[in-house]
Tab-separated table of C-alpha atoms in Angstrom:
chain	number	residue	atom	x	y	z
C	814	MET	CA	-53.894	-15.872	-30.786
C	815	SER	CA	-53.542	-14.003	-27.404
C	816	PHE	CA	-51.617	-16.909	-25.902
C	817	LYS	CA	-49.139	-16.844	-28.765
C	818	ILE	CA	-48.608	-13.119	-28.342
C	819	SER	CA	-48.175	-13.542	-24.619
C	820	CYS	CA	-45.589	-16.260	-25.146
C	821	GLN	CA	-43.823	-14.036	-27.715
C	822	GLY	CA	-43.858	-11.182	-25.203
C	823	ALA	CA	-42.454	-13.432	-22.392
C	824	THR	CA	-39.642	-14.693	-24.672
C	825	SER	CA	-38.725	-11.166	-25.648
C	826	ILE	CA	-38.640	-10.059	-22.079
C	827	LYS	CA	-36.536	-13.058	-21.117
C	828	THR	CA	-34.067	-12.204	-23.885
C	829	PHE	CA	-34.020	-8.602	-22.692
C	830	VAL	CA	-33.487	-9.604	-18.941
C	831	ASP	CA	-30.858	-12.118	-19.694
C	832	PHE	CA	-28.861	-9.700	-21.832
C	833	LEU	CA	-29.281	-6.891	-19.283
C	834	TRP	CA	-27.994	-9.094	-16.345
C	835	ASN	CA	-25.137	-10.391	-18.469
C	836	LYS	CA	-23.893	-6.800	-18.573
C	837	LEU	CA	-25.045	-5.833	-15.145
C	838	THR	CA	-23.515	-8.676	-13.094
C	839	PRO	CA	-19.837	-7.902	-14.175
C	840	ALA	CA	-20.479	-4.349	-13.516
C	841	VAL	CA	-21.609	-5.146	-9.862
C	842	SER	CA	-18.545	-7.275	-9.376
C	843	ASN	CA	-16.232	-4.568	-10.571
C	844	THR	CA	-18.047	-1.871	-8.456
C	845	ILE	CA	-17.798	-4.037	-5.387
C	846	ARG	CA	-14.072	-4.682	-5.919
C	847	LYS	CA	-13.459	-0.947	-6.301
C	848	LYS	CA	-15.386	-0.303	-3.090
C	849	MET	CA	-13.594	-2.989	-1.105
C	850	ALA	CA	-10.138	-1.558	-1.821
C	851	PRO	CA	-10.748	1.628	0.229
C	852	GLN	CA	-12.630	-0.276	2.888
C	853	ILE	CA	-9.720	-2.555	3.354
C	854	ALA	CA	-7.150	0.237	3.274
C	855	GLY	CA	-9.213	2.192	5.731
C	856	ASP	CA	-9.493	-0.797	8.070
C	857	MET	CA	-5.789	-1.415	7.877
C	858	ARG	CA	-5.042	2.151	8.885
C	859	ALA	CA	-7.510	1.731	11.686
C	860	THR	CA	-6.383	-1.616	13.058
C	861	CYS	CA	-2.740	-2.181	11.905
C	862	PRO	CA	-0.294	-0.240	14.034
C	863	ALA	CA	2.183	0.119	11.256
C	864	PHE	CA	-0.309	2.092	9.127
C	865	SER	CA	-1.955	4.094	11.787
C	866	GLY	CA	0.428	7.013	11.679
C	867	ASN	CA	2.785	8.759	9.345
C	868	ARG	CA	5.932	7.409	7.555
C	869	SER	CA	8.086	7.662	10.706
C	870	ASN	CA	5.675	5.405	12.537
C	871	LEU	CA	5.839	2.980	9.572
C	872	GLU	CA	9.598	2.955	9.617
C	873	LYS	CA	9.600	2.131	13.391
C	874	HIS	CA	7.464	-0.907	12.600
C	875	ILE	CA	9.640	-1.847	9.733
C	876	LEU	CA	12.691	-1.779	12.002
C	877	ILE	CA	10.868	-3.860	14.588
C	878	SER	CA	9.923	-6.448	11.829
C	879	LEU	CA	13.432	-6.488	10.508
C	880	ALA	CA	14.907	-7.146	14.003
C	881	GLN	CA	12.338	-9.942	14.687
C	882	GLU	CA	13.195	-11.591	11.306
C	883	GLU	CA	16.961	-11.185	11.601
C	884	ASN	CA	17.341	-11.502	7.779
C	885	PHE	CA	20.427	-9.594	6.530
C	886	ASN	CA	19.287	-9.564	2.961
C	887	ASN	CA	16.163	-7.837	3.925
C	888	TYR	CA	18.186	-5.263	5.860
C	889	TRP	CA	20.496	-4.798	2.885
C	890	GLN	CA	17.585	-4.038	0.635
C	891	TYR	CA	16.082	-1.617	3.190
C	892	LEU	CA	19.417	0.166	3.573
C	893	HIS	CA	20.295	0.402	-0.178
C	894	ASN	CA	16.775	0.501	-1.732
C	895	PRO	CA	14.347	1.660	0.930
C	896	GLN	CA	11.596	2.795	-1.426
C	897	SER	CA	11.388	-0.575	-3.039
C	898	PHE	CA	11.624	-2.358	0.339
C	899	VAL	CA	8.724	-0.297	1.835
C	900	LYS	CA	6.580	-0.956	-1.218
C	901	ASN	CA	7.191	-4.706	-0.840
C	902	TYR	CA	6.665	-4.519	2.937
C	903	ILE	CA	3.246	-2.815	2.483
C	904	GLU	CA	2.252	-5.441	-0.185
C	905	ASN	CA	3.147	-8.242	2.097
C	906	GLN	CA	1.168	-6.651	4.966
C	907	ILE	CA	-1.856	-6.352	2.761
C	908	LYS	CA	-1.647	-10.073	1.648
C	909	SER	CA	-1.194	-11.058	5.288
C	910	TYR	CA	-4.201	-8.977	6.306
C	911	CYS	CA	-6.335	-10.406	3.560
C	912	SER	CA	-5.452	-14.023	4.227
C	913	ASP	CA	-5.495	-13.828	7.948
C	914	LYS	CA	-7.258	-11.522	10.373
C	915	GLY	CA	-8.845	-9.473	7.628
C	916	SER	CA	-10.473	-12.336	5.842
C	917	GLU	CA	-13.667	-12.218	7.882
C	918	LYS	CA	-13.790	-8.392	7.568
C	919	MET	CA	-13.478	-8.820	3.912
C	920	LYS	CA	-16.610	-10.951	3.831
C	921	THR	CA	-18.375	-8.391	5.917
C	922	PHE	CA	-17.285	-5.617	3.529
C	923	LEU	CA	-18.497	-7.774	0.690
C	924	LYS	CA	-21.937	-8.415	2.207
C	925	MET	CA	-22.335	-4.795	3.130
C	926	SER	CA	-21.450	-3.638	-0.419
C	927	LEU	CA	-23.549	-6.357	-1.995
C	928	ASP	CA	-26.574	-5.523	0.123
C	929	ALA	CA	-26.335	-1.878	-0.692
C	930	ILE	CA	-26.003	-2.522	-4.475
C	931	LYS	CA	-28.706	-5.067	-4.384
C	932	ASN	CA	-31.180	-2.533	-2.736
C	933	ASP	CA	-30.044	0.230	-5.316
C	934	ILE	CA	-30.881	-2.220	-8.170
C	935	LEU	CA	-34.163	-3.257	-6.736
C	936	SER	CA	-35.063	0.396	-6.126
C	937	ALA	CA	-33.952	1.219	-9.783
C	938	ILE	CA	-36.140	-1.513	-11.189
C	939	HIS	CA	-39.277	-0.428	-9.288
C	940	GLU	CA	-38.730	3.310	-9.964
C	941	ALA	CA	-37.929	2.860	-13.603
C	942	THR	CA	-40.956	0.602	-14.124
C	943	GLU	CA	-43.407	3.059	-12.364
C	944	ILE	CA	-42.227	5.962	-14.383
C	945	ALA	CA	-42.101	4.018	-17.629
C	946	LYS	CA	-45.721	2.792	-17.033
C	947	ASP	CA	-46.841	6.370	-16.369
C	948	LYS	CA	-45.135	7.700	-19.632
C	949	ARG	CA	-45.903	4.541	-21.702
C	950	SER	CA	-42.173	4.287	-22.369
C	951	THR	CA	-40.474	1.860	-24.645
C	952	ALA	CA	-37.709	-0.546	-23.689
C	953	SER	CA	-35.204	2.202	-24.473
C	954	GLY	CA	-37.070	4.719	-22.210
C	955	TRP	CA	-37.010	1.980	-19.371
C	956	LEU	CA	-33.293	1.347	-19.858
C	957	ASP	CA	-32.659	5.182	-19.738
C	958	LEU	CA	-34.458	5.415	-16.410
C	959	PHE	CA	-32.949	2.327	-14.985
C	960	CYS	CA	-29.441	3.303	-15.843
C	961	ASP	CA	-29.895	6.866	-14.677
C	962	LYS	CA	-31.020	5.642	-11.332
C	963	LEU	CA	-27.836	3.516	-10.920
C	964	ARG	CA	-25.420	6.083	-12.313
C	965	SER	CA	-24.042	7.061	-8.950
C	966	ASP	CA	-23.797	3.524	-7.699
C	967	LEU	CA	-22.522	1.365	-10.653
C	968	ILE	CA	-19.964	1.688	-13.355
C	969	PHE	CA	-22.464	0.695	-15.997
C	970	PRO	CA	-22.375	2.397	-19.412
C	971	ARG	CA	-25.734	2.772	-21.087
C	972	LYS	CA	-24.149	2.428	-24.489
C	973	ASP	CA	-23.532	-1.281	-23.764
C	974	LEU	CA	-27.257	-1.876	-24.028
C	975	ILE	CA	-27.896	-0.523	-27.502
C	976	SER	CA	-28.614	-3.922	-28.987
C	977	ILE	CA	-31.624	-4.551	-26.797
C	978	GLU	CA	-33.135	-0.969	-26.617
C	979	HIS	CA	-35.344	-1.425	-29.614
C	980	GLN	CA	-37.016	-4.622	-28.358
C	981	GLU	CA	-40.797	-4.344	-28.175
C	982	ILE	CA	-41.698	-4.682	-24.548
C	983	LYS	CA	-45.311	-3.754	-23.629
C	984	ASP	CA	-45.751	-5.446	-20.347
C	985	MET	CA	-43.603	-3.376	-18.024
C	986	GLU	CA	-44.890	-5.176	-14.872
C	987	PHE	CA	-43.780	-8.453	-16.286
C	988	LEU	CA	-40.385	-6.960	-17.057
C	989	LYS	CA	-40.098	-5.816	-13.349
C	990	GLU	CA	-41.056	-9.203	-12.050
C	991	ALA	CA	-38.493	-10.917	-14.383
C	992	MET	CA	-35.728	-8.489	-13.279
C	993	CYS	CA	-36.592	-8.952	-9.549
C	994	LYS	CA	-36.725	-12.740	-9.883
C	995	ALA	CA	-33.313	-12.803	-11.361
C	996	LEU	CA	-31.813	-10.380	-8.707
C	997	ASP	CA	-30.963	-12.848	-5.938
C	998	PRO	CA	-29.382	-15.580	-8.166
C	999	GLU	CA	-27.316	-12.964	-9.942
C	1000	MET	CA	-26.180	-11.403	-6.600
C	1001	ASN	CA	-25.217	-14.897	-5.342
C	1002	ARG	CA	-23.055	-15.323	-8.503
C	1003	VAL	CA	-21.418	-12.031	-7.749
C	1004	GLU	CA	-20.739	-12.915	-4.155
C	1005	GLN	CA	-19.093	-16.285	-5.148
C	1006	ASN	CA	-17.147	-14.437	-7.749
C	1007	CYS	CA	-15.844	-11.888	-5.219
C	1008	LEU	CA	-15.187	-14.473	-2.477
C	1009	TYR	CA	-12.784	-16.380	-4.689
C	1010	MET	CA	-11.217	-13.373	-6.224
C	1011	PRO	CA	-7.428	-13.558	-5.902
C	1012	VAL	CA	-6.190	-11.144	-3.334
C	1013	GLU	CA	-3.346	-10.136	-5.688
C	1014	GLU	CA	-5.919	-8.365	-7.880
C	1015	MET	CA	-6.713	-5.905	-5.233
C	1016	VAL	CA	-3.230	-5.519	-3.710
C	1017	PRO	CA	-1.981	-2.798	-6.084
C	1018	GLU	CA	-4.913	-0.492	-5.468
C	1019	ILE	CA	-4.797	-0.953	-1.670
C	1020	GLN	CA	-0.931	-0.559	-1.739
C	1021	LYS	CA	-1.375	2.731	-3.591
C	1022	MET	CA	-3.878	4.100	-1.154
C	1023	LEU	CA	-1.725	3.202	1.840
C	1024	SER	CA	1.449	4.536	0.229
C	1025	GLU	CA	-0.269	7.871	-0.567
C	1026	HIS	CA	-1.276	8.106	3.077
C	1027	LEU	CA	2.356	7.295	4.143
C	1028	SER	CA	4.061	9.517	1.521
C	1029	GLY	CA	7.193	11.482	2.358
C	1030	CYS	CA	10.680	12.276	1.283
C	1031	TRP	CA	13.051	9.449	0.366
C	1032	LYS	CA	16.398	11.211	0.401
C	1033	GLN	CA	19.039	9.304	2.364
C	1034	CYS	CA	21.814	10.839	4.475
C	1035	PRO	CA	24.959	10.684	2.328
C	1036	CYS	CA	26.911	9.434	5.309
C	1037	CYS	CA	24.774	6.934	6.994
C	1038	ARG	CA	21.726	6.304	4.704
C	1039	ALA	CA	19.111	7.382	7.306
C	1040	ILE	CA	15.949	8.419	5.445
C	1041	CYS	CA	14.700	11.924	5.731
C	1042	THR	CA	11.615	11.970	7.814
C	1043	ASN	CA	9.825	14.918	6.207
C	1044	THR	CA	6.282	13.933	5.225
C	1045	ILE	CA	6.299	16.060	2.017
C	1046	PRO	CA	8.053	14.227	-0.798
C	1047	THR	CA	9.405	17.455	-2.489
C	1048	HIS	CA	9.592	19.608	0.694
C	1049	ASP	CA	11.377	22.897	0.987
C	1050	GLY	CA	14.423	23.393	3.233
C	1051	ASP	CA	16.930	20.806	4.415
C	1052	HIS	CA	16.575	17.010	4.810
C	1053	SER	CA	16.743	15.721	8.377
C	1054	VAL	CA	16.311	12.798	10.656
C	1055	PRO	CA	15.854	12.595	14.430
C	1056	PHE	CA	18.478	9.815	14.588
C	1057	HIS	CA	21.382	9.035	12.369
C	1058	ARG	CA	23.269	5.713	12.198
C	1059	PRO	CA	26.730	4.512	12.673
C	1060	GLN	CA	28.485	5.131	9.278
C	1061	ALA	CA	29.660	1.507	9.203
C	1062	VAL	CA	26.033	0.785	8.131
C	1063	ASN	CA	26.804	2.487	4.880
C	1064	GLY	CA	30.302	0.884	4.573
C	1065	ILE	CA	32.325	4.016	5.462
C	1066	SER	CA	35.707	3.426	6.709
C	1067	TRP	CA	38.518	5.597	8.201
C	1068	TYR	CA	40.755	7.262	5.691
C	1069	LYS	CA	43.395	4.947	4.086
C	1070	THR	CA	42.302	1.988	6.248
C	1071	ASN	CA	39.746	-0.806	5.962
C	1072	ASN	CA	38.423	0.075	9.483
C	1073	PHE	CA	34.781	0.708	9.773
C	1074	VAL	CA	33.659	4.131	11.098
C	1075	LEU	CA	31.423	3.454	14.059
C	1076	ASP	CA	30.760	7.133	14.781
C	1077	TYR	CA	27.424	8.684	14.126
C	1078	CYS	CA	27.085	11.708	11.766
C	1079	THR	CA	25.803	13.726	14.672
C	1080	SER	CA	28.929	13.160	16.767
C	1081	LEU	CA	31.267	13.643	13.752
C	1082	VAL	CA	29.975	17.091	12.947
C	1083	ALA	CA	30.955	18.022	16.599
C	1084	SER	CA	34.413	16.628	16.238
C	1085	ASP	CA	37.724	17.698	14.546
C	1086	CYS	CA	37.513	14.842	11.985
C	1087	PHE	CA	37.570	15.458	8.330
C	1088	LEU	CA	35.135	14.280	5.572
C	1089	VAL	CA	37.215	12.945	2.770
C	1090	LEU	CA	35.621	13.077	-0.640
C	1091	ASP	CA	36.296	10.893	-3.632
C	1092	ASN	CA	38.706	13.405	-5.121
C	1093	ASP	CA	40.797	13.244	-1.874
C	1094	ARG	CA	39.460	16.579	-0.894
C	1095	HIS	CA	39.406	17.070	2.915
C	1096	ILE	CA	36.673	19.073	4.536
C	1097	PRO	CA	36.110	19.462	8.284
C	1098	TYR	CA	33.023	17.656	9.261
C	1099	LYS	CA	31.877	20.816	11.050
C	1100	ASN	CA	31.618	22.422	7.614
C	1101	TYR	CA	30.248	19.285	5.771
C	1102	ARG	CA	27.912	21.386	3.646
C	1103	GLN	CA	30.952	22.735	1.846
C	1104	ALA	CA	31.187	19.356	0.179
C	1105	GLY	CA	28.264	20.345	-1.920
C	1106	GLY	CA	25.806	17.985	-3.601
C	1107	ASP	CA	23.669	15.991	-1.164
C	1108	TYR	CA	25.786	17.130	1.715
C	1109	ALA	CA	24.665	20.681	1.264
C	1110	THR	CA	21.002	19.710	1.518
C	1111	TRP	CA	21.169	18.021	4.839
C	1112	SER	CA	20.884	19.419	8.328
C	1113	ILE	CA	22.990	17.453	10.721
C	1114	THR	CA	23.272	18.939	14.149
C	1115	PRO	CA	25.662	17.900	16.857
C	1116	ASP	CA	24.163	15.362	19.133
C	1117	THR	CA	25.634	12.700	21.301
C	1118	SER	CA	22.453	10.662	21.804
C	1119	ALA	CA	21.869	7.600	19.729
C	1120	GLN	CA	19.358	4.790	19.316
C	1121	PRO	CA	20.710	1.398	20.537
C	1122	TYR	CA	19.103	-0.236	17.311
C	1123	TRP	CA	21.968	0.274	14.873
C	1124	LYS	CA	24.550	-0.559	17.550
C	1125	TRP	CA	22.844	-3.903	17.941
C	1126	PHE	CA	22.558	-4.320	14.178
C	1127	VAL	CA	26.314	-3.743	13.751
C	1128	CYS	CA	27.141	-6.281	16.447
C	1129	HIS	CA	24.684	-8.834	15.252
C	1130	PHE	CA	25.644	-8.677	11.605
C	1131	ARG	CA	29.339	-7.764	11.899
C	1132	SER	CA	30.508	-10.729	9.749
C	1133	LYS	CA	27.906	-10.019	7.097
C	1134	LEU	CA	28.903	-6.262	6.968
C	1135	GLU	CA	32.597	-7.168	6.688
C	1136	GLU	CA	31.808	-9.565	3.899
C	1137	LYS	CA	29.594	-7.187	1.939
C	1138	TYR	CA	31.801	-4.057	2.338
C	1139	GLN	CA	35.201	-5.875	2.478
C	1140	LYS	CA	36.141	-3.915	5.614
C	1141	ARG	CA	36.806	-4.827	9.144
C	1142	PHE	CA	35.681	-3.970	12.668
C	1143	ILE	CA	39.233	-3.711	14.012
C	1144	ASP	CA	41.564	-1.029	15.514
C	1145	LYS	CA	39.812	2.295	15.203
C	1146	GLY	CA	36.726	0.396	13.974
C	1147	LYS	CA	36.633	-1.999	16.917
C	1148	ILE	CA	33.111	-2.369	18.300
C	1149	PRO	CA	32.837	-1.066	21.946
C	1150	ASP	CA	32.110	-3.629	24.679
C	1151	ALA	CA	28.977	-1.689	25.615
C	1152	TRP	CA	27.385	-2.256	22.222
C	1153	GLU	CA	28.064	-5.971	22.576
C	1154	LYS	CA	25.746	-6.039	25.627
C	1155	ILE	CA	22.745	-4.640	23.779
C	1156	THR	CA	20.199	-7.304	23.181
C	1157	LYS	CA	17.466	-7.606	20.584
C	1158	GLN	CA	14.898	-7.184	23.257
C	1159	ASN	CA	16.601	-3.925	24.325
C	1160	VAL	CA	16.211	-2.476	20.856
C	1161	LEU	CA	12.602	-3.697	20.458
C	1162	ASP	CA	11.692	-2.179	23.859
C	1163	ASP	CA	13.405	1.098	22.762
C	1164	LEU	CA	11.291	1.294	19.639
C	1165	LYS	CA	8.045	0.353	21.322
C-alpha cells in the first residue's frame, strides 16, 4: 500500500513540475529577451561611435556613411525624409551589430542573464521549500512562496498556475528535488531558444532605446533642408544649425531661371539678394523672418564659413540633382572650380 501511495505521490509531483516548467520556461525566455535589449543598446552606445554622443554626432556618422556609399537614392531620402532615414539607419546598424561584432557579446549577455535567472530560480525553489515545510504548506502555499521570490526577476503571473494549486503534494523535499533536476535541461532549452531567436524580434525595442537617447528636433531649414540640432524635440526658441547647405541641395533656383542657387543661407542673409515666395512676394534675405511660417522660426546668422561636404556632394551628384530637380548648374549656378577640387577624402577628414 505504501509503495502505491508513493508512486501516486511521485506521479502527482511529476505532473505538477512538468506543468510548472511549461509555464516557467517561456517566462524565462521572455525575461531574458527583455534584459538583452537594454544590454545591447547600452553596449552599442559604449562601443559604436555613431551612438556614443548626441544627435549631432549621429548625423556626422550618417554623413560619413552616405559619402562612403555614394548612393544618391539614400541621400535623397536623407534630405527629404530625414526622420525615416535615421530610423532605418539605426535599425540597420543594430542588425549589423547583432550579426557581426556583437554576436559574441550577445552570447555573453545571454549567458550572464541565464546564469542569474537560474540562480534566482534555484534560490526560490530552496527557500519556498524550506518555508513550506516549516508551515506545512499545501501546493498552493508553495506556489505562492515560489512566485513571490521570483516576482522581481521574472514576468511570471501566479494566476497562470491555478490549475495545479490544489494538487495534493505532501513530500516537499521530493518536489524540490524534482524541480532542481529539471532546472538544467530547461535552462538549456531556453539558451537554445534565445540563441536562434531572429534578431528582427529585438530590433524594434533596441531601436526605440537608441532613438530615445538620440532624440531631438526634426525641423528642417526651409531654404536648404539642414536639420535643427537642438536636442529637445519641442524646444523653445528658434531652430538653428551650425552649418547650412548650398540651396541647390533643396532644388532652389535663381528667380525666373533654371539655374541652381549655390549660395548658403548664411551668406544670403548677409547679401542684398531677395527671397522670392510662391506668391511672387519679394523679401530681402536680411529680413527673411518677414516671410512668416517656418522662416520666422529659424535663426540664420550671417557667416561665410561652410563645410566642404555639401560642395563635394553637389559636384559629385550634379547630374542626379539636375535630373531630379529639372534645373541646371549653369550661368549663375555654375559650380566654382574650387569646389571641383574637393575630394571625398577631404570631406571625410573634415568630418572626422
